[in-house]
Short mmCIF file of C-alpha atoms in Angstrom, two decimals:
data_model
loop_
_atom_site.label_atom_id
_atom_site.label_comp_id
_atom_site.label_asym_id
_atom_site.label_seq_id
_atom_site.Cartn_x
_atom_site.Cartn_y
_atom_site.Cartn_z
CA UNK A 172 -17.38 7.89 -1.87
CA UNK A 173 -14.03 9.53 -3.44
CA UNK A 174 -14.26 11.91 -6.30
CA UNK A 175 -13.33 10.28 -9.59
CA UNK A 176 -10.88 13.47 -10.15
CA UNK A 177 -9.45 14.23 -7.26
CA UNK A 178 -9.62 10.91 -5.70
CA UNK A 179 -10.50 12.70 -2.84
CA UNK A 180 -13.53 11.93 0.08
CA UNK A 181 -16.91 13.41 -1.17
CA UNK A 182 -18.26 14.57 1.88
CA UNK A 183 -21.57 15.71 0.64
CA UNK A 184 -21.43 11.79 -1.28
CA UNK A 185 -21.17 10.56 1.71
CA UNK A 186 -23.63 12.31 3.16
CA UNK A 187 -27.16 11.66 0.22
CA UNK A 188 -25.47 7.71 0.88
CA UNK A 189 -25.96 7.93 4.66
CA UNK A 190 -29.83 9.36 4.57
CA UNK A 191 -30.72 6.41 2.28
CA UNK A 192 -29.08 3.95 3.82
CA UNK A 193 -29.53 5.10 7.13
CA UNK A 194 -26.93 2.80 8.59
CA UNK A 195 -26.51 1.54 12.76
CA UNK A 196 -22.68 2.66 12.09
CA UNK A 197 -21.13 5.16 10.02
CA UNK A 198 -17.33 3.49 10.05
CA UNK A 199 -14.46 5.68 9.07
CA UNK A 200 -10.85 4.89 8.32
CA UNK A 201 -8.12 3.76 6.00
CA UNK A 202 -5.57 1.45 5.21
CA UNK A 203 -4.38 3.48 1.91
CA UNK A 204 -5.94 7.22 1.88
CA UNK A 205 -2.91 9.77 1.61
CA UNK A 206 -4.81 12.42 2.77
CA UNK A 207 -6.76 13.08 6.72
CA UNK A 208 -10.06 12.50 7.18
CA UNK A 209 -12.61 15.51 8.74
CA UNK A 210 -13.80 13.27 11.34
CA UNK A 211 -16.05 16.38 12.57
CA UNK A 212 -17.84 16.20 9.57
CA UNK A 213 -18.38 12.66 9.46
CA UNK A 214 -19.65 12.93 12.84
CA UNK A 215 -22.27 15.55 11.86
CA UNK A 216 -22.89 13.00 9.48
CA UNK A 217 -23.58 10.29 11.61
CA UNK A 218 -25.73 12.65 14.45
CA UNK A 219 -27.95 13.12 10.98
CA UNK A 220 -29.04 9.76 10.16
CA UNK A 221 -28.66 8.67 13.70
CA UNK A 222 -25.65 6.23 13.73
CA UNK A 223 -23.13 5.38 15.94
CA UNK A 224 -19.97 6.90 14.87
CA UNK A 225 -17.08 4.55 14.77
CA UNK A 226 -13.24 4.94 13.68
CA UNK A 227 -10.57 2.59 13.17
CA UNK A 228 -7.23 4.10 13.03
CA UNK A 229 -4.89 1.23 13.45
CA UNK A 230 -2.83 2.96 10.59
CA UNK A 231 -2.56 6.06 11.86
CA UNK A 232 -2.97 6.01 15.67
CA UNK A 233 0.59 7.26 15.98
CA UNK A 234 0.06 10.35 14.19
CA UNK A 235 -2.98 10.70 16.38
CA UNK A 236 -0.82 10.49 19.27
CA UNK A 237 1.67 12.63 18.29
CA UNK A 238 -1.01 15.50 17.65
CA UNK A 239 -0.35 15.55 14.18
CA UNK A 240 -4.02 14.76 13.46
CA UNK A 241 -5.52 17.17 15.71
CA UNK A 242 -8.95 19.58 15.54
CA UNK A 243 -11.70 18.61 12.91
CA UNK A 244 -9.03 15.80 12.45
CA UNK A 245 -8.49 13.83 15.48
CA UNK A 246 -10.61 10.94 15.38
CA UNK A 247 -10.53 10.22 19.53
CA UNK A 248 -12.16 13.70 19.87
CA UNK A 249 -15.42 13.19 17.55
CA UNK A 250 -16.13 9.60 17.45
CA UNK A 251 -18.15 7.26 19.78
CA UNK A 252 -16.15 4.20 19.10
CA UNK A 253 -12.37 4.18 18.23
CA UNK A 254 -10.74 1.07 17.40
CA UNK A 255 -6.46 0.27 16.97
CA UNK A 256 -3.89 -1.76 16.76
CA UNK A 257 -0.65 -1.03 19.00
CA UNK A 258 2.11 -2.04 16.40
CA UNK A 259 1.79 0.07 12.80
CA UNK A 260 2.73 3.75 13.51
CA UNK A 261 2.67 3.59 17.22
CA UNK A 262 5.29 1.18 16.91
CA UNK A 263 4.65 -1.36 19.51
CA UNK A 264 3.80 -4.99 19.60
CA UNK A 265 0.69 -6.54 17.64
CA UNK A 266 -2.58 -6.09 19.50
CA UNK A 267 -5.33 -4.11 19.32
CA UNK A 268 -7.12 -1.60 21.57
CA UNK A 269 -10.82 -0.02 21.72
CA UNK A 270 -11.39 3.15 22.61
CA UNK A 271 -15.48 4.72 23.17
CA UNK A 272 -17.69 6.90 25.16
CA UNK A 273 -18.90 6.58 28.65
CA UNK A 274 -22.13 5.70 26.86
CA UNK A 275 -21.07 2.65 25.58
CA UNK A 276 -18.75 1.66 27.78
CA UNK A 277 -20.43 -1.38 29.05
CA UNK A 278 -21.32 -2.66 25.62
CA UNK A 279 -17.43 -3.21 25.28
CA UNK A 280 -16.87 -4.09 28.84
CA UNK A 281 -19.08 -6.78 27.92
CA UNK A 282 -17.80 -8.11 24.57
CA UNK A 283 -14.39 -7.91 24.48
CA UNK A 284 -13.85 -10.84 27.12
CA UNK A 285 -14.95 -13.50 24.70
CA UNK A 286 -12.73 -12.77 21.81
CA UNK A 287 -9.72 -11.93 23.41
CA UNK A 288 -7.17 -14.58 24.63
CA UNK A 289 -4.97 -15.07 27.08
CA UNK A 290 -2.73 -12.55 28.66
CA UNK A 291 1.23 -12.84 27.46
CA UNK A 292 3.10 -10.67 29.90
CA UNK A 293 6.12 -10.02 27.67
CA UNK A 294 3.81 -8.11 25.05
CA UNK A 295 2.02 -6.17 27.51
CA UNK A 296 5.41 -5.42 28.62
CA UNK A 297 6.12 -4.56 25.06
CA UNK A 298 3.25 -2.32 24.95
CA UNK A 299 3.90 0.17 28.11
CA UNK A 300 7.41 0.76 26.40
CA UNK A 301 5.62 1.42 23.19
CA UNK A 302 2.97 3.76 25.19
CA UNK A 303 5.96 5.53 27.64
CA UNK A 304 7.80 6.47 23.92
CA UNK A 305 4.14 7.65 22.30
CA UNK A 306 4.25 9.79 25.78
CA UNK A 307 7.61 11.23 25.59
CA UNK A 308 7.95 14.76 24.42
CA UNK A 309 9.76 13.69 21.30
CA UNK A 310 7.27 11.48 19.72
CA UNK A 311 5.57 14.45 18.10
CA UNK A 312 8.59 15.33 16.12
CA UNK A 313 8.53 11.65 15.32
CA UNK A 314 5.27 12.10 13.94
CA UNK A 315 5.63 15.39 11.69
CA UNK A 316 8.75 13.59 10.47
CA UNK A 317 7.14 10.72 9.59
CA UNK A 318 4.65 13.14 7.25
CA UNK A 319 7.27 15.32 6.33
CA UNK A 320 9.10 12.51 4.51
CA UNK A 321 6.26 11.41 2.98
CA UNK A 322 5.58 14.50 1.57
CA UNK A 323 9.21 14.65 0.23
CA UNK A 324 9.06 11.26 -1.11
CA UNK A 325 5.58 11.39 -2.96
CA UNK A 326 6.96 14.93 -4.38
CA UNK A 327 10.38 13.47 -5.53
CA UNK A 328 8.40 10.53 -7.03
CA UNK A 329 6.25 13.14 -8.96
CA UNK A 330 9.48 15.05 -9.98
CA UNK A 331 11.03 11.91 -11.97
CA UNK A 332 7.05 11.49 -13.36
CA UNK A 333 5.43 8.83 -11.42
CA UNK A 334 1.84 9.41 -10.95
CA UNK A 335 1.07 10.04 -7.07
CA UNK A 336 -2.63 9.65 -6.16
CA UNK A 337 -4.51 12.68 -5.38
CA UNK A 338 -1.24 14.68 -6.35
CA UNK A 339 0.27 13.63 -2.89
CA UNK A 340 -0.03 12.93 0.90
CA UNK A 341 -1.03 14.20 4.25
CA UNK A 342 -0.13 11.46 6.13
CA UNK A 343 2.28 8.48 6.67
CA UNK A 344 1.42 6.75 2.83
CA UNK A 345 1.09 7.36 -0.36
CA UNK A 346 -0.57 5.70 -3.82
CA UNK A 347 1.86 5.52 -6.79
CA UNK A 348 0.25 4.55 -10.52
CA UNK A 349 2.52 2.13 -12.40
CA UNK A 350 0.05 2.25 -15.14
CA UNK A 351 2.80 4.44 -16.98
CA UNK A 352 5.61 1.92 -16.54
CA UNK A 353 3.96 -0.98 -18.67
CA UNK A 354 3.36 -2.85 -15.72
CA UNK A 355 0.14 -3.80 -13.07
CA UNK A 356 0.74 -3.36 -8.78
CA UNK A 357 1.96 -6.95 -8.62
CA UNK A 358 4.40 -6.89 -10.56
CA UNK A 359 5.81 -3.65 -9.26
CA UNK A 360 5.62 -5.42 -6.18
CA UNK A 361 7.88 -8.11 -6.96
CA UNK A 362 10.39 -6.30 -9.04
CA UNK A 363 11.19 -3.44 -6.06
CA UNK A 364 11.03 -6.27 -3.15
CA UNK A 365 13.33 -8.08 -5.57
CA UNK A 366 15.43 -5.00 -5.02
CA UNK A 367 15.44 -5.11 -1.22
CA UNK A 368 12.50 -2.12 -1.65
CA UNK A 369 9.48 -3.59 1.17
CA UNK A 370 5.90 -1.92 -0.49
CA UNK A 371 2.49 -3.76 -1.42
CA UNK A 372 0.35 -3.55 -4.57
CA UNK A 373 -2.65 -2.07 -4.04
CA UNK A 374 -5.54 -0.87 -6.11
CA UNK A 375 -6.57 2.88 -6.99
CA UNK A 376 -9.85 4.20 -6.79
CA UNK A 377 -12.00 2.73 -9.57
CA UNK A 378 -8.83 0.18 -10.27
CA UNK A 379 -9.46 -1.80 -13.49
CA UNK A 380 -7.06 -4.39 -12.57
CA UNK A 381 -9.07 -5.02 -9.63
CA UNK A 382 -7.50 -5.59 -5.71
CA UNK A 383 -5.44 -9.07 -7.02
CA UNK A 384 -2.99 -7.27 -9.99
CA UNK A 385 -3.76 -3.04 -9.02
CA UNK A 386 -2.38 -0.51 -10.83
CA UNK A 387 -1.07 1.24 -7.64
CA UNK A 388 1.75 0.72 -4.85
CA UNK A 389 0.93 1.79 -1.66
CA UNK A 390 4.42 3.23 0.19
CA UNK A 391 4.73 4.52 3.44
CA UNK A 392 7.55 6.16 5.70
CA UNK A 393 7.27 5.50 9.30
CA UNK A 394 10.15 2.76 9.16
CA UNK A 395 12.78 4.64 7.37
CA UNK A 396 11.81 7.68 9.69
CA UNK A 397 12.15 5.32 12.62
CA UNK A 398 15.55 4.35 11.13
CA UNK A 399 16.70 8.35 11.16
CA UNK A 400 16.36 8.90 7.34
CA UNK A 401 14.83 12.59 5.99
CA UNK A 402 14.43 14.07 2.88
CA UNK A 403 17.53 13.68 0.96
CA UNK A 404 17.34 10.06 1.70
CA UNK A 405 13.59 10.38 0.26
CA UNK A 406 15.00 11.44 -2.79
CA UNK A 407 17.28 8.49 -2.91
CA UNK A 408 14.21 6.25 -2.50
CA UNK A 409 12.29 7.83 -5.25
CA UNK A 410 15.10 7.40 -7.69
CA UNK A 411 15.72 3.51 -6.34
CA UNK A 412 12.08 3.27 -7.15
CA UNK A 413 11.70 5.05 -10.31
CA UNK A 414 15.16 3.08 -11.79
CA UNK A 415 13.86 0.03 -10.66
CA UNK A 416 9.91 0.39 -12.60
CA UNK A 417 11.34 1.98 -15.50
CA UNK A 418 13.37 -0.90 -16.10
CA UNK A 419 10.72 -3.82 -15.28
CA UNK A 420 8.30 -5.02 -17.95
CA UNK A 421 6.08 -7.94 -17.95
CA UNK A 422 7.44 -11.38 -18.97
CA UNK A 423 6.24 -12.75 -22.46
CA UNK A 424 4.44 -16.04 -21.74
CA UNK A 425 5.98 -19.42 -23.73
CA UNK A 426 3.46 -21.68 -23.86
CA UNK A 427 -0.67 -22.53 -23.57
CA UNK A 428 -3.40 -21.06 -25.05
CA UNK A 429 -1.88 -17.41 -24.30
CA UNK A 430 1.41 -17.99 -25.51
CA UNK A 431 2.52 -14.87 -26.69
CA UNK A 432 0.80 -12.66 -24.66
CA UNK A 433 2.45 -10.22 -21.60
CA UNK A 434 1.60 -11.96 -18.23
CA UNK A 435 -0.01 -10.36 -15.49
CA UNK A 436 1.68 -11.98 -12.64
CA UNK A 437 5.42 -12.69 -14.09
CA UNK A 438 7.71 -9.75 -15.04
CA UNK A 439 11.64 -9.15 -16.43
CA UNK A 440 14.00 -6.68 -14.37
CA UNK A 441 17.06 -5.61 -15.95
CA UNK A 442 19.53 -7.33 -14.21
CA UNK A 443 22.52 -4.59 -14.14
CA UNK A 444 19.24 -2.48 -12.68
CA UNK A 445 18.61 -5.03 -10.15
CA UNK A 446 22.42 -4.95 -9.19
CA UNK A 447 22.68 -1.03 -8.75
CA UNK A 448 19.33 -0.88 -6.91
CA UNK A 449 20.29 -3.70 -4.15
CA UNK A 450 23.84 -1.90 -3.76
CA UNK A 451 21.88 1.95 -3.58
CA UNK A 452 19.47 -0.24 -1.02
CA UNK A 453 22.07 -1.11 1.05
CA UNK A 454 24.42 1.84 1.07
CA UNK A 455 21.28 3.38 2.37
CA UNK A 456 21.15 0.79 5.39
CA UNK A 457 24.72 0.58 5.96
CA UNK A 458 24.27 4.42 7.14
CA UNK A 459 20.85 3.52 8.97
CA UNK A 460 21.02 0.72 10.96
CA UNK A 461 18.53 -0.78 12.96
CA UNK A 462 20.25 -2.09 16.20
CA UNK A 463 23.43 -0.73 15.23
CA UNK A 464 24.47 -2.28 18.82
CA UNK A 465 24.21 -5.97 17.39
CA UNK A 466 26.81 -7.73 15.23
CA UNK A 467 25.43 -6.98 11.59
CA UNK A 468 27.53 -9.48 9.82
CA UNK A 469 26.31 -11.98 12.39
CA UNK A 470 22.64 -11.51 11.86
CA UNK A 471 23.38 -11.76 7.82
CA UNK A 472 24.34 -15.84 8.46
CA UNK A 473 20.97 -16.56 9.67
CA UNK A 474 18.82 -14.65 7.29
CA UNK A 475 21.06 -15.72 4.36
#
C-alpha cells in the first residue's frame, strides 16, 4: 500500500484493497513510516466498506499529545479505536492504553480484564508523572523538537549521500539505505552499536534482503532530544554515522562450502574508525548527560 517511488501511502491503493476485501477493521499505524498518516482519509475509508476504524500509535502517541499531529492528522480525533503504549515518545513506563468511542466502550470494558495483570503501584506511579509532563505546557516544544531534529538529521545524512527513505521525515524516525555502503541493515546494525550508536536494521519497502538482513536502518530522535541535543548535534550524528558505514564492509568467510564469499551477518570496521567514532560518541554525552545529578564515573563500574 506505499508507492514503489515515493515510498509513500497510496491512499486511493488503499482504498480498491479495502472494497475487495471488505475487512471488520481497517488498522492504521507504524513502527517505521517517516512521514504522518491522513487518518481522515483512512476513516472515510473505513465508513466506505463499513469497518471499524482502529489506530495504534504506540510510536507516536507523544507527538499526538504534544499537538504536533493535529487536524486530518490526529489519530484520537477520527478513529473508533486507538490503541498505545505509555513508554516510546510519551516517555513513561511500559504499558499500554486503549482509547475508543462511547460506542464501543463496553466491548473494551469487557475484554481488557482478562489480559491484563496485576496492578504494580510504582508504574502507575510512573505513569501520572509521565502523563503530568505530556500535560505541561512545555511538552509541545518537546514534541516539534523531537521532529525538528529529525528533520535536521535525515537532511544532514542526505548531505554526506546516504539514501533517506521517501527523501526524509515528518515525524520522530527515519529509514536510511545502506545498500550504497556495501553492506545489508544487520550489519550496519552491529558496526554503529559497536560504536556506542543505539539504531535497528530494518527493511525498506519491497526490501530484497527481506526483514532478517534489510537494507535499511531505522533512526529516531526522541532520546537525544530528551537529552537537550538540536541540530548541530544532528549534524554530528550524521557524520558519526556516515564515518562509521563508509568504513564497514562485510567479513570474507574462511571456511565451508561458501568460503570465499562476503557474509551476510559478519562484517570488518576499521578499527582507527571505531576509535574516533566511540570518542565523537562520547564527547557528545559528556556534554548531554542523562542524570547529570548521579556520580557518572560510579555508574561506569557496574556497566563495565
Amino acid at each position: 500500500t506505499v508507492d514503489r517511488e515515493s515510498g509513500l501511502l497510496d491512499y486511493e491503493e488503499i482504498r480498491r484493497l479495502a472494497k475487495e476485501i471488505k475487512p471488520l477493521i481497517l488498522l492504521a499505524g507504524y513502527s517505521a513510516y517517516p512521514r504522518l498518516i491522513n487518518f481522515k482519509k483512512m476513516k472515510e475509508i473505513a465508513t466506505e466498506v463499513g469497518a471499524v476504524f482502529m489506530v495504534d500509535m504506540a510510536h507516536f502517541a507523544g507527538l499526538v499529545a504534544g499537538k504536533v499531529m493535529s487536524g486530518d492528522y490526529d489519530p484520537v480525533l477520527h478513529a473508533d479505536v486507538v490503541t498505545t503504549t505509555t513508554h516510546k515518545t510519551l516517555r513513561g513506563p511500559r504499558g499500554g492504553m486503549v482509547l475508543c468511542t462511547s460506542e464501543f466502550a463496553d466491548s473494551v470494558d469487557k475484554g481488557c480484564p482478562l489480559v491484563i495483570g496485576g496492578p504494580l503501584p510504582h508504574v502507575i506511579a510512573a505513569k501520572a508523572v509521565a502523563f503530568t509532563e505530556a500535560l505541561d505546557e512545555s511538552f509541545p516544544s518537546y514534541a516539534q523538537k523531537i521532529v525538528d531534529n529529525a528533520r535536521a538529521l535525515a537532511a544532514y545524512c542526505q548531505e554526506l549521500g546516504i539514501t533517506v527513505a521517501t527523501g526524509g521525515t515528518d515525524n520522530h524516525l527515519m529509514l536510511l539505505d545502506v545498500r550504497s555502503f556495501g553492506i545489508n541493515g544487520r550489519q550496519g546494525e552491529s558496526a554503529l552499536r559497536e560504536c556506542g550508536i543505539t539504531l535497528n536494521r530494518n527493511a525498506l519497502p519491497f526490501d530484497e534482503n527481506g526483514p532478517w538482513y534489510t537494507s535499511g536502518l531505522r533512526v529516531g530522535t526522541p532520546a537525544v532530544t530528551t537529552l537537550g541535543m538540536g541540530k548541530e548535534e544532528m549534524k554530528e550524528i550524521a557524520s558519526i554515522i556516515y564515518l562509521v558505514l563508509s568504513h564497514t564492509k562485510p567479513a570474507i568467510i574462511t571456511k565451508g562450502a561458501k568460503e570465499g564469499e562476503e557474509s551476510k551477518a559478519r562484517y570488518v570496521t576499521d578499527k582507527s574508525v571505531q576509535e574516533e567514532a566511540k570518542k565523537r560518541v562520547q564527547t557528545l554525552l559528556d556534554a548531554y548527560l542523562l542524570y547529570p545529578e548521579l556520580d557518572q564515573s560510579l555508574l561506569l563500574k557496574y556497566v563495565q
